[in-house]
PDB file of C-alpha atoms and ligand atoms in Angstrom:
ATOM      1  CA  MET A   1      16.185  12.217 -21.368  1.00  0.00           C
ATOM      2  CA  LEU A   2      15.463   9.815 -18.675  1.00  0.00           C
ATOM      3  CA  GLU A   3      13.333   6.844 -20.063  1.00  0.00           C
ATOM      4  CA  GLY A   4      14.536   3.401 -18.367  1.00  0.00           C
ATOM      5  CA  LYS A   5      16.069   4.983 -15.311  1.00  0.00           C
ATOM      6  CA  THR A   6      14.901   5.047 -11.773  1.00  0.00           C
ATOM      7  CA  ALA A   7      14.943   7.863  -9.614  1.00  0.00           C
ATOM      8  CA  ILE A   8      14.688   8.147  -5.766  1.00  0.00           C
ATOM      9  CA  VAL A   9      14.078  11.796  -4.456  1.00  0.00           C
ATOM     10  CA  THR A  10      14.156  11.839  -0.663  1.00  0.00           C
ATOM     11  CA  GLY A  11      11.595  14.818   0.928  1.00  0.00           C
ATOM     12  CA  ALA A  12       9.683  14.926  -2.275  1.00  0.00           C
ATOM     13  CA  SER A  13       6.155  15.770  -1.108  1.00  0.00           C
ATOM     14  CA  ARG A  14       6.885  19.489  -0.614  1.00  0.00           C
ATOM     15  CA  GLY A  15       9.069  22.033  -2.340  1.00  0.00           C
ATOM     16  CA  ILE A  16      12.226  21.543  -4.322  1.00  0.00           C
ATOM     17  CA  GLY A  17      11.974  17.771  -3.675  1.00  0.00           C
ATOM     18  CA  ARG A  18       8.795  17.878  -5.424  1.00  0.00           C
ATOM     19  CA  ALA A  19      10.144  19.969  -8.244  1.00  0.00           C
ATOM     20  CA  ILE A  20      12.593  17.590  -8.950  1.00  0.00           C
ATOM     21  CA  ALA A  21      10.031  14.657  -8.662  1.00  0.00           C
ATOM     22  CA  LEU A  22       7.805  16.471 -11.087  1.00  0.00           C
ATOM     23  CA  GLU A  23      10.767  17.477 -13.915  1.00  0.00           C
ATOM     24  CA  LEU A  24      12.550  13.699 -13.494  1.00  0.00           C
ATOM     25  CA  ALA A  25       9.158  12.293 -14.282  1.00  0.00           C
ATOM     26  CA  SER A  26       8.500  14.745 -17.021  1.00  0.00           C
ATOM     27  CA  ARG A  27      12.104  13.703 -18.667  1.00  0.00           C
ATOM     28  CA  GLY A  28      10.966   9.883 -18.630  1.00  0.00           C
ATOM     29  CA  ALA A  29      12.080   8.530 -15.479  1.00  0.00           C
ATOM     30  CA  ALA A  30      10.219   6.581 -12.968  1.00  0.00           C
ATOM     31  CA  VAL A  31      10.398   8.341 -10.080  1.00  0.00           C
ATOM     32  CA  VAL A  32      10.022   7.389  -6.354  1.00  0.00           C
ATOM     33  CA  ILE A  33       8.953  10.055  -4.085  1.00  0.00           C
ATOM     34  CA  ASN A  34       9.885   9.731  -0.392  1.00  0.00           C
ATOM     35  CA  TYR A  35       8.434  11.451   2.648  1.00  0.00           C
ATOM     36  CA  ASN A  36       8.731  11.418   6.175  1.00  0.00           C
ATOM     37  CA  GLY A  37       5.364  13.040   7.580  1.00  0.00           C
ATOM     38  CA  SER A  38       3.223  14.398   4.773  1.00  0.00           C
ATOM     39  CA  GLU A  39       1.761  11.761   3.171  1.00  0.00           C
ATOM     40  CA  GLY A  40      -1.150  13.400   1.548  1.00  0.00           C
ATOM     41  CA  LYS A  41       1.374  16.273   0.161  1.00  0.00           C
ATOM     42  CA  ALA A  42       3.374  13.111  -1.471  1.00  0.00           C
ATOM     43  CA  ARG A  43       0.138  11.519  -2.771  1.00  0.00           C
ATOM     44  CA  GLU A  44      -0.563  14.678  -4.335  1.00  0.00           C
ATOM     45  CA  VAL A  45       2.646  14.571  -6.000  1.00  0.00           C
ATOM     46  CA  GLU A  46       2.006  10.947  -7.255  1.00  0.00           C
ATOM     47  CA  LYS A  47      -1.247  12.134  -8.937  1.00  0.00           C
ATOM     48  CA  GLN A  48      -0.062  14.723 -10.639  1.00  0.00           C
ATOM     49  CA  ILE A  49       2.764  12.869 -12.295  1.00  0.00           C
ATOM     50  CA  ARG A  50       0.089   9.463 -13.020  1.00  0.00           C
ATOM     51  CA  GLU A  51      -1.782  12.230 -14.634  1.00  0.00           C
ATOM     52  CA  ASN A  52       0.787  13.590 -16.866  1.00  0.00           C
ATOM     53  CA  GLY A  53       1.508   9.478 -18.072  1.00  0.00           C
ATOM     54  CA  GLY A  54       4.454   9.202 -15.677  1.00  0.00           C
ATOM     55  CA  SER A  55       5.616   6.095 -13.734  1.00  0.00           C
ATOM     56  CA  VAL A  56       5.753   6.446 -10.206  1.00  0.00           C
ATOM     57  CA  SER A  57       5.978   5.359  -6.155  1.00  0.00           C
ATOM     58  CA  VAL A  58       5.509   6.597  -2.728  1.00  0.00           C
ATOM     59  CA  TYR A  59       7.460   5.373   0.284  1.00  0.00           C
ATOM     60  CA  GLN A  60       7.560   6.518   3.519  1.00  0.00           C
ATOM     61  CA  CYS A  61      11.264   6.950   4.929  1.00  0.00           C
ATOM     62  CA  ASP A  62      12.462   8.695   7.994  1.00  0.00           C
ATOM     63  CA  VAL A  63      16.189   9.564   6.274  1.00  0.00           C
ATOM     64  CA  ALA A  64      17.477  10.041   9.344  1.00  0.00           C
ATOM     65  CA  ASP A  65      16.891   6.353  10.655  1.00  0.00           C
ATOM     66  CA  TYR A  66      19.913   3.906   9.408  1.00  0.00           C
ATOM     67  CA  GLY A  67      17.759   0.462   9.188  1.00  0.00           C
ATOM     68  CA  GLN A  68      14.609   2.552   7.554  1.00  0.00           C
ATOM     69  CA  CYS A  69      16.844   3.617   5.086  1.00  0.00           C
ATOM     70  CA  GLY A  70      18.417   0.088   4.142  1.00  0.00           C
ATOM     71  CA  LYS A  71      14.769  -1.166   3.677  1.00  0.00           C
ATOM     72  CA  PHE A  72      13.277   1.388   1.480  1.00  0.00           C
ATOM     73  CA  ILE A  73      16.313   1.639  -0.340  1.00  0.00           C
ATOM     74  CA  GLN A  74      16.390  -2.141  -0.605  1.00  0.00           C
ATOM     75  CA  ASP A  75      12.321  -2.413  -1.196  1.00  0.00           C
ATOM     76  CA  VAL A  76      12.772  -0.091  -4.010  1.00  0.00           C
ATOM     77  CA  ILE A  77      15.319  -1.929  -6.043  1.00  0.00           C
ATOM     78  CA  LYS A  78      13.010  -5.152  -5.231  1.00  0.00           C
ATOM     79  CA  GLU A  79      10.537  -2.935  -7.017  1.00  0.00           C
ATOM     80  CA  TYR A  80      12.597  -1.639 -10.032  1.00  0.00           C
ATOM     81  CA  GLY A  81      15.426  -4.183 -10.680  1.00  0.00           C
ATOM     82  CA  ARG A  82      17.714  -1.003 -10.786  1.00  0.00           C
ATOM     83  CA  LEU A  83      18.423   2.501  -9.545  1.00  0.00           C
ATOM     84  CA  ASP A  84      20.300   5.023 -11.371  1.00  0.00           C
ATOM     85  CA  ILE A  85      19.470   8.085  -9.713  1.00  0.00           C
ATOM     86  CA  LEU A  86      19.503   9.087  -5.917  1.00  0.00           C
ATOM     87  CA  VAL A  87      18.267  13.016  -5.071  1.00  0.00           C
ATOM     88  CA  ASN A  88      19.338  13.749  -1.165  1.00  0.00           C
ATOM     89  CA  ASN A  89      16.851  16.487  -0.856  1.00  0.00           C
ATOM     90  CA  ALA A  90      15.128  15.625   2.275  1.00  0.00           C
ATOM     91  CA  GLY A  91      16.032  18.331   4.741  1.00  0.00           C
ATOM     92  CA  ILE A  92      15.295  20.865   7.901  1.00  0.00           C
ATOM     93  CA  THR A  93      15.918  23.509   9.646  1.00  0.00           C
ATOM     94  CA  ARG A  94      15.912  24.511  13.573  1.00  0.00           C
ATOM     95  CA  ASP A  95      17.313  27.791  13.366  1.00  0.00           C
ATOM     96  CA  GLY A  96      19.000  29.656  16.776  1.00  0.00           C
ATOM     97  CA  LEU A  97      21.700  31.279  18.022  1.00  0.00           C
ATOM     98  CA  LEU A  98      24.750  29.044  18.987  1.00  0.00           C
ATOM     99  CA  MET A  99      24.436  30.014  22.513  1.00  0.00           C
ATOM    100  CA  LYS A 100      20.858  28.967  22.856  1.00  0.00           C
ATOM    101  CA  MET A 101      21.377  25.964  20.791  1.00  0.00           C
ATOM    102  CA  SER A 102      19.807  22.947  22.619  1.00  0.00           C
ATOM    103  CA  GLU A 103      22.153  19.570  21.824  1.00  0.00           C
ATOM    104  CA  GLU A 104      18.599  18.058  20.577  1.00  0.00           C
ATOM    105  CA  ASP A 105      18.577  20.866  17.661  1.00  0.00           C
ATOM    106  CA  PHE A 106      21.934  20.273  16.892  1.00  0.00           C
ATOM    107  CA  ASP A 107      21.494  16.798  16.582  1.00  0.00           C
ATOM    108  CA  LYS A 108      18.051  16.240  14.940  1.00  0.00           C
ATOM    109  CA  VAL A 109      19.549  18.605  11.819  1.00  0.00           C
ATOM    110  CA  ILE A 110      22.666  16.468  11.537  1.00  0.00           C
ATOM    111  CA  ASP A 111      20.966  13.662  11.455  1.00  0.00           C
ATOM    112  CA  THR A 112      18.409  14.923   8.778  1.00  0.00           C
ATOM    113  CA  ASN A 113      20.466  16.566   7.041  1.00  0.00           C
ATOM    114  CA  LEU A 114      24.044  14.892   6.821  1.00  0.00           C
ATOM    115  CA  LYS A 115      23.628  11.609   8.316  1.00  0.00           C
ATOM    116  CA  GLY A 116      19.935  10.927   5.986  1.00  0.00           C
ATOM    117  CA  ALA A 117      22.312  11.648   3.097  1.00  0.00           C
ATOM    118  CA  PHE A 118      24.821   8.895   4.128  1.00  0.00           C
ATOM    119  CA  ASN A 119      21.930   6.359   4.955  1.00  0.00           C
ATOM    120  CA  THR A 120      20.857   6.526   1.550  1.00  0.00           C
ATOM    121  CA  ILE A 121      24.091   6.696  -0.164  1.00  0.00           C
ATOM    122  CA  ARG A 122      25.235   3.974   1.693  1.00  0.00           C
ATOM    123  CA  PHE A 123      22.432   1.363   0.524  1.00  0.00           C
ATOM    124  CA  ALA A 124      22.024   2.974  -2.990  1.00  0.00           C
ATOM    125  CA  SER A 125      25.790   3.148  -4.123  1.00  0.00           C
ATOM    126  CA  ARG A 126      26.226  -0.693  -3.931  1.00  0.00           C
ATOM    127  CA  GLN A 127      23.438  -1.467  -6.765  1.00  0.00           C
ATOM    128  CA  MET A 128      25.181   1.952  -8.801  1.00  0.00           C
ATOM    129  CA  LEU A 129      28.228  -0.152  -8.303  1.00  0.00           C
ATOM    130  CA  LYS A 130      26.827  -3.218 -10.188  1.00  0.00           C
ATOM    131  CA  GLN A 131      24.921  -1.093 -12.898  1.00  0.00           C
ATOM    132  CA  LYS A 132      28.427   0.539 -13.262  1.00  0.00           C
ATOM    133  CA  SER A 133      26.525   3.735 -13.547  1.00  0.00           C
ATOM    134  CA  GLY A 134      24.578   6.300 -11.572  1.00  0.00           C
ATOM    135  CA  ARG A 135      24.049   9.776 -10.653  1.00  0.00           C
ATOM    136  CA  ILE A 136      23.643  10.634  -6.897  1.00  0.00           C
ATOM    137  CA  ILE A 137      22.650  14.597  -6.030  1.00  0.00           C
ATOM    138  CA  ASN A 138      22.884  16.108  -2.641  1.00  0.00           C
ATOM    139  CA  MET A 139      21.051  19.272  -1.656  1.00  0.00           C
ATOM    140  CA  SER A 140      23.574  21.268  -0.343  1.00  0.00           C
ATOM    141  CA  SER A 141      22.985  25.378   0.616  1.00  0.00           C
ATOM    142  CA  VAL A 142      24.976  28.391   0.281  1.00  0.00           C
ATOM    143  CA  SER A 143      24.685  28.619   3.980  1.00  0.00           C
ATOM    144  CA  GLY A 144      27.501  25.326   3.765  1.00  0.00           C
ATOM    145  CA  VAL A 145      29.459  27.114   1.515  1.00  0.00           C
ATOM    146  CA  ALA A 146      29.739  30.981   3.421  1.00  0.00           C
ATOM    147  CA  GLY A 147      28.077  29.949   6.813  1.00  0.00           C
ATOM    148  CA  ASN A 148      24.829  31.899   8.138  1.00  0.00           C
ATOM    149  CA  ALA A 149      24.233  33.275  11.858  1.00  0.00           C
ATOM    150  CA  GLY A 150      21.502  31.269  13.446  1.00  0.00           C
ATOM    151  CA  GLN A 151      21.916  28.436  11.599  1.00  0.00           C
ATOM    152  CA  ALA A 152      25.227  26.843  12.984  1.00  0.00           C
ATOM    153  CA  ASN A 153      23.625  23.231  12.809  1.00  0.00           C
ATOM    154  CA  TYR A 154      22.229  23.600   9.056  1.00  0.00           C
ATOM    155  CA  ALA A 155      25.361  25.058   7.719  1.00  0.00           C
ATOM    156  CA  ALA A 156      27.456  22.356   9.945  1.00  0.00           C
ATOM    157  CA  SER A 157      24.971  19.583   7.803  1.00  0.00           C
ATOM    158  CA  LYS A 158      25.211  21.514   4.820  1.00  0.00           C
ATOM    159  CA  ALA A 159      29.254  21.951   4.275  1.00  0.00           C
ATOM    160  CA  GLY A 160      29.292  18.424   5.837  1.00  0.00           C
ATOM    161  CA  LEU A 161      27.131  17.184   2.853  1.00  0.00           C
ATOM    162  CA  ILE A 162      29.600  18.885   0.285  1.00  0.00           C
ATOM    163  CA  GLY A 163      32.663  16.873   2.022  1.00  0.00           C
ATOM    164  CA  LEU A 164      30.387  14.038   1.883  1.00  0.00           C
ATOM    165  CA  THR A 165      29.792  14.433  -2.022  1.00  0.00           C
ATOM    166  CA  LYS A 166      33.784  14.873  -2.834  1.00  0.00           C
ATOM    167  CA  ALA A 167      34.509  11.982  -0.890  1.00  0.00           C
ATOM    168  CA  ALA A 168      32.040   9.773  -2.404  1.00  0.00           C
ATOM    169  CA  ALA A 169      32.728  11.232  -5.899  1.00  0.00           C
ATOM    170  CA  ARG A 170      35.971   9.955  -5.687  1.00  0.00           C
ATOM    171  CA  GLU A 171      34.994   6.461  -4.298  1.00  0.00           C
ATOM    172  CA  LEU A 172      32.651   5.893  -7.189  1.00  0.00           C
ATOM    173  CA  ALA A 173      33.897   7.796  -9.869  1.00  0.00           C
ATOM    174  CA  SER A 174      35.784   4.214 -11.096  1.00  0.00           C
ATOM    175  CA  ARG A 175      32.600   2.702 -11.870  1.00  0.00           C
ATOM    176  CA  GLY A 176      30.768   5.540 -13.462  1.00  0.00           C
ATOM    177  CA  VAL A 177      29.058   6.758 -10.558  1.00  0.00           C
ATOM    178  CA  THR A 178      28.798  10.869 -10.029  1.00  0.00           C
ATOM    179  CA  VAL A 179      28.453  12.437  -7.242  1.00  0.00           C
ATOM    180  CA  ASN A 180      27.423  16.244  -7.111  1.00  0.00           C
ATOM    181  CA  ALA A 181      25.869  18.736  -4.848  1.00  0.00           C
ATOM    182  CA  ILE A 182      23.935  21.523  -5.311  1.00  0.00           C
ATOM    183  CA  ALA A 183      23.738  25.105  -3.391  1.00  0.00           C
ATOM    184  CA  PRO A 184      20.547  26.762  -3.539  1.00  0.00           C
ATOM    185  CA  GLY A 185      20.501  30.345  -2.339  1.00  0.00           C
ATOM    186  CA  PHE A 186      16.901  31.171  -1.360  1.00  0.00           C
ATOM    187  CA  ILE A 187      14.240  29.475  -2.498  1.00  0.00           C
ATOM    188  CA  GLU A 188      10.459  29.937  -2.208  1.00  0.00           C
ATOM    189  CA  THR A 189       9.270  27.231   0.060  1.00  0.00           C
ATOM    190  CA  ASP A 190       7.364  26.487   3.059  1.00  0.00           C
ATOM    191  CA  MET A 191      11.378  26.709   4.754  1.00  0.00           C
ATOM    192  CA  THR A 192      11.640  30.327   3.611  1.00  0.00           C
ATOM    193  CA  ASP A 193       8.076  31.175   4.297  1.00  0.00           C
ATOM    194  CA  VAL A 194       8.314  31.060   7.583  1.00  0.00           C
ATOM    195  CA  LEU A 195      10.837  34.394   7.551  1.00  0.00           C
ATOM    196  CA  SER A 196       9.910  37.690   8.382  1.00  0.00           C
ATOM    197  CA  GLU A 197       9.294  40.284   5.658  1.00  0.00           C
ATOM    198  CA  GLN A 198      12.747  42.234   7.320  1.00  0.00           C
ATOM    199  CA  VAL A 199      14.438  39.131   6.691  1.00  0.00           C
ATOM    200  CA  LYS A 200      13.305  38.592   3.446  1.00  0.00           C
ATOM    201  CA  GLU A 201      13.908  41.838   2.242  1.00  0.00           C
ATOM    202  CA  ALA A 202      17.436  41.867   3.903  1.00  0.00           C
ATOM    203  CA  SER A 203      17.959  38.497   1.633  1.00  0.00           C
ATOM    204  CA  VAL A 204      16.867  39.927  -1.306  1.00  0.00           C
ATOM    205  CA  ALA A 205      19.129  42.807  -0.599  1.00  0.00           C
ATOM    206  CA  GLN A 206      22.467  40.064  -0.867  1.00  0.00           C
ATOM    207  CA  ILE A 207      21.362  38.422  -4.244  1.00  0.00           C
ATOM    208  CA  PRO A 208      22.469  40.167  -7.485  1.00  0.00           C
ATOM    209  CA  LEU A 209      19.653  39.109  -9.514  1.00  0.00           C
ATOM    210  CA  GLY A 210      17.238  40.780  -6.862  1.00  0.00           C
ATOM    211  CA  ARG A 211      14.505  38.062  -5.888  1.00  0.00           C
ATOM    212  CA  PHE A 212      14.057  34.547  -4.755  1.00  0.00           C
ATOM    213  CA  GLY A 213      14.209  31.812  -6.710  1.00  0.00           C
ATOM    214  CA  ARG A 214      11.456  29.319  -7.661  1.00  0.00           C
ATOM    215  CA  PRO A 215      11.864  25.366  -6.687  1.00  0.00           C
ATOM    216  CA  GLU A 216      11.950  24.534 -10.541  1.00  0.00           C
ATOM    217  CA  HIS A 217      15.439  26.723 -11.235  1.00  0.00           C
ATOM    218  CA  VAL A 218      16.714  23.992  -8.727  1.00  0.00           C
ATOM    219  CA  ALA A 219      14.710  21.034 -10.270  1.00  0.00           C
ATOM    220  CA  ALA A 220      16.643  22.385 -14.040  1.00  0.00           C
ATOM    221  CA  ALA A 221      20.023  21.706 -12.180  1.00  0.00           C
ATOM    222  CA  ALA A 222      19.182  18.571 -10.873  1.00  0.00           C
ATOM    223  CA  ALA A 223      18.040  17.029 -14.036  1.00  0.00           C
ATOM    224  CA  PHE A 224      20.971  18.359 -15.689  1.00  0.00           C
ATOM    225  CA  LEU A 225      23.277  16.645 -12.885  1.00  0.00           C
ATOM    226  CA  ALA A 226      21.632  13.662 -13.154  1.00  0.00           C
ATOM    227  CA  SER A 227      21.537  13.532 -17.487  1.00  0.00           C
ATOM    228  CA  GLU A 228      23.678  11.712 -19.658  1.00  0.00           C
ATOM    229  CA  GLU A 229      24.978  14.874 -20.915  1.00  0.00           C
ATOM    230  CA  ALA A 230      26.453  15.449 -17.110  1.00  0.00           C
ATOM    231  CA  GLY A 231      28.413  12.530 -17.231  1.00  0.00           C
ATOM    232  CA  TYR A 232      31.974  14.039 -17.251  1.00  0.00           C
ATOM    233  CA  ILE A 233      30.891  16.118 -13.990  1.00  0.00           C
ATOM    234  CA  THR A 234      31.538  14.873 -10.607  1.00  0.00           C
ATOM    235  CA  GLY A 235      32.535  16.045  -7.220  1.00  0.00           C
ATOM    236  CA  GLN A 236      31.367  19.538  -7.980  1.00  0.00           C
ATOM    237  CA  VAL A 237      28.951  22.055  -6.044  1.00  0.00           C
ATOM    238  CA  LEU A 238      26.132  24.011  -8.608  1.00  0.00           C
ATOM    239  CA  HIS A 239      25.063  27.033  -7.194  1.00  0.00           C
ATOM    240  CA  VAL A 240      21.445  28.446  -8.103  1.00  0.00           C
ATOM    241  CA  ASP A 241      21.340  31.205  -5.679  1.00  0.00           C
ATOM    242  CA  GLY A 242      20.965  34.202  -8.038  1.00  0.00           C
ATOM    243  CA  GLY A 243      24.794  35.004  -7.759  1.00  0.00           C
ATOM    244  CA  MET A 244      24.171  35.576  -4.241  1.00  0.00           C
ATOM    245  CA  VAL A 245      27.847  33.724  -3.547  1.00  0.00           C
ATOM    246  CA  MET A 246      30.353  33.950  -5.892  1.00  0.00           C
TER     247      MET A 246
HETATM  248  P1  LIG B 301      10.609  21.820   2.715  1.00  0.00           P
HETATM  249  O1  LIG B 301       9.838  22.748   1.995  1.00  0.00           O
HETATM  250  O2  LIG B 301      10.675  22.019   4.070  1.00  0.00           O
HETATM  251  O3  LIG B 301      10.260  20.590   2.363  1.00  0.00           O
HETATM  252  C1  LIG B 301      11.393  19.713   3.133  1.00  0.00           C
HETATM  253  C2  LIG B 301      11.210  18.335   2.642  1.00  0.00           C
HETATM  254  O4  LIG B 301      11.794  17.392   3.190  1.00  0.00           O
HETATM  255  C3  LIG B 301       9.755  17.688   2.722  1.00  0.00           C
HETATM  256  O5  LIG B 301       9.324  16.939   1.979  1.00  0.00           O
HETATM  257  C4  LIG B 301       9.820  16.730   3.743  1.00  0.00           C
HETATM  258  O6  LIG B 301       8.796  15.473   4.090  1.00  0.00           O
HETATM  259  C5  LIG B 301      11.177  16.307   3.415  1.00  0.00           C
HETATM  260  N1  LIG B 301      11.634  15.839   4.840  1.00  0.00           N
HETATM  261  C6  LIG B 301      11.834  16.253   5.890  1.00  0.00           C
HETATM  262  N2  LIG B 301      12.516  15.597   7.251  1.00  0.00           N
HETATM  263  C7  LIG B 301      12.516  14.337   6.539  1.00  0.00           C
HETATM  264  C8  LIG B 301      13.065  13.349   6.747  1.00  0.00           C
HETATM  265  N3  LIG B 301      13.768  12.808   8.271  1.00  0.00           N
HETATM  266  N4  LIG B 301      12.917  12.025   6.595  1.00  0.00           N
HETATM  267  C9  LIG B 301      12.046  12.186   5.014  1.00  0.00           C
HETATM  268  N5  LIG B 301      12.069  13.436   4.146  1.00  0.00           N
HETATM  269  C10 LIG B 301      12.086  14.365   5.141  1.00  0.00           C
HETATM  270  O7  LIG B 301      12.080  22.231   2.206  1.00  0.00           O
HETATM  271  P2  LIG B 301      12.774  22.995   0.863  1.00  0.00           P
HETATM  272  O8  LIG B 301      12.793  24.102   0.760  1.00  0.00           O
HETATM  273  O9  LIG B 301      11.753  22.282  -0.374  1.00  0.00           O
HETATM  274  O10 LIG B 301      14.182  22.531   0.761  1.00  0.00           O
HETATM  275  C11 LIG B 301      14.500  21.289   0.430  1.00  0.00           C
HETATM  276  C12 LIG B 301      16.031  20.960   0.763  1.00  0.00           C
HETATM  277  O11 LIG B 301      16.499  22.058  -0.012  1.00  0.00           O
HETATM  278  C13 LIG B 301      16.546  20.717   1.795  1.00  0.00           C
HETATM  279  O12 LIG B 301      17.537  20.140   2.255  1.00  0.00           O
HETATM  280  C14 LIG B 301      17.133  22.311   2.264  1.00  0.00           C
HETATM  281  O13 LIG B 301      17.682  22.149   3.128  1.00  0.00           O
HETATM  282  C15 LIG B 301      17.404  22.511   0.547  1.00  0.00           C
HETATM  283  N6  LIG B 301      17.472  24.091   0.822  1.00  0.00           N
HETATM  284  C16 LIG B 301      16.652  24.982   0.521  1.00  0.00           C
HETATM  285  C17 LIG B 301      17.081  26.539   0.249  1.00  0.00           C
HETATM  286  C18 LIG B 301      15.418  27.291   0.449  1.00  0.00           C
HETATM  287  O14 LIG B 301      15.680  28.408   0.133  1.00  0.00           O
HETATM  288  N7  LIG B 301      14.229  26.681   0.018  1.00  0.00           N
HETATM  289  C19 LIG B 301      18.064  26.729  -0.061  1.00  0.00           C
HETATM  290  C20 LIG B 301      19.090  26.072   0.308  1.00  0.00           C
HETATM  291  C21 LIG B 301      19.087  24.687   0.542  1.00  0.00           C
HETATM  292  P3  LIG B 301       7.627  15.763   4.955  1.00  0.00           P
HETATM  293  O15 LIG B 301       6.939  16.887   5.148  1.00  0.00           O
HETATM  294  O16 LIG B 301       7.291  14.213   4.428  1.00  0.00           O
HETATM  295  O17 LIG B 301       8.180  15.429   6.533  1.00  0.00           O
END
């Protein structure tokens, strides 16, 4: 269980991040919910955790902004006196074919999905090294492993996250900090809700288990990687994708 631990989940106002925040709280961690624009939704998650007797706080921060991340992480450490678990879940898509993709759409996705994780790890790892323990979990994607037409920016950001995960795992291992990635396949959230029925059907056809996953499936994997039991696992990419990419 995670009693006495402090966990930050970025992008926890909705979808997978929300499910991870609820799961970590149910296992006893004090959870910091980060959001960027959806304050109302973040407050609903906060309320749910509080009603279940959990400890929780809410912080607005655009993870793409280095300065904001520094202040955010330092404020959390000031509030709780420690930081044990960091889940870099915040992410966006700006899909489009390469030839039509704007520079802005490329940069925005890289800045949020990849640089966002660097920004938080940059500040959180110092505290974890001091504590000689910590768990960092980065939300990659099957797109980052196998590529996906129409997602050059997103796939590059998610592949980059795998490289970041492995480099950080090697740097931080000697002081008891593990760093792993999760590669979800298609999970039912706002992000996949916008896909057309045709795309959804074609996607399901590629999934051996024959259905989209739920945020709770990813949350269970994140809670495992955050646990004491996962202490000998680092630098790995755990697929939660119904067998889509093997
Ligand atoms: P979602 O429902 O669209 O939620 C995205 C979350 O990220 C929201 O809480 C959003 O907060 C937050 N966010 C976005 N930009 C942010 C920023 N600059 N700073 C801080 N927070 C920010 O997405 P999801 O489907 O749950 O996806 C969560 C993660 O899993 C993403 O990294 C995504 O790439 C990855 N993933 C998802 C799937 C899938 O099928 N759904 C598959 C593979 C990987 P606000 O609303 O407050 O802005």
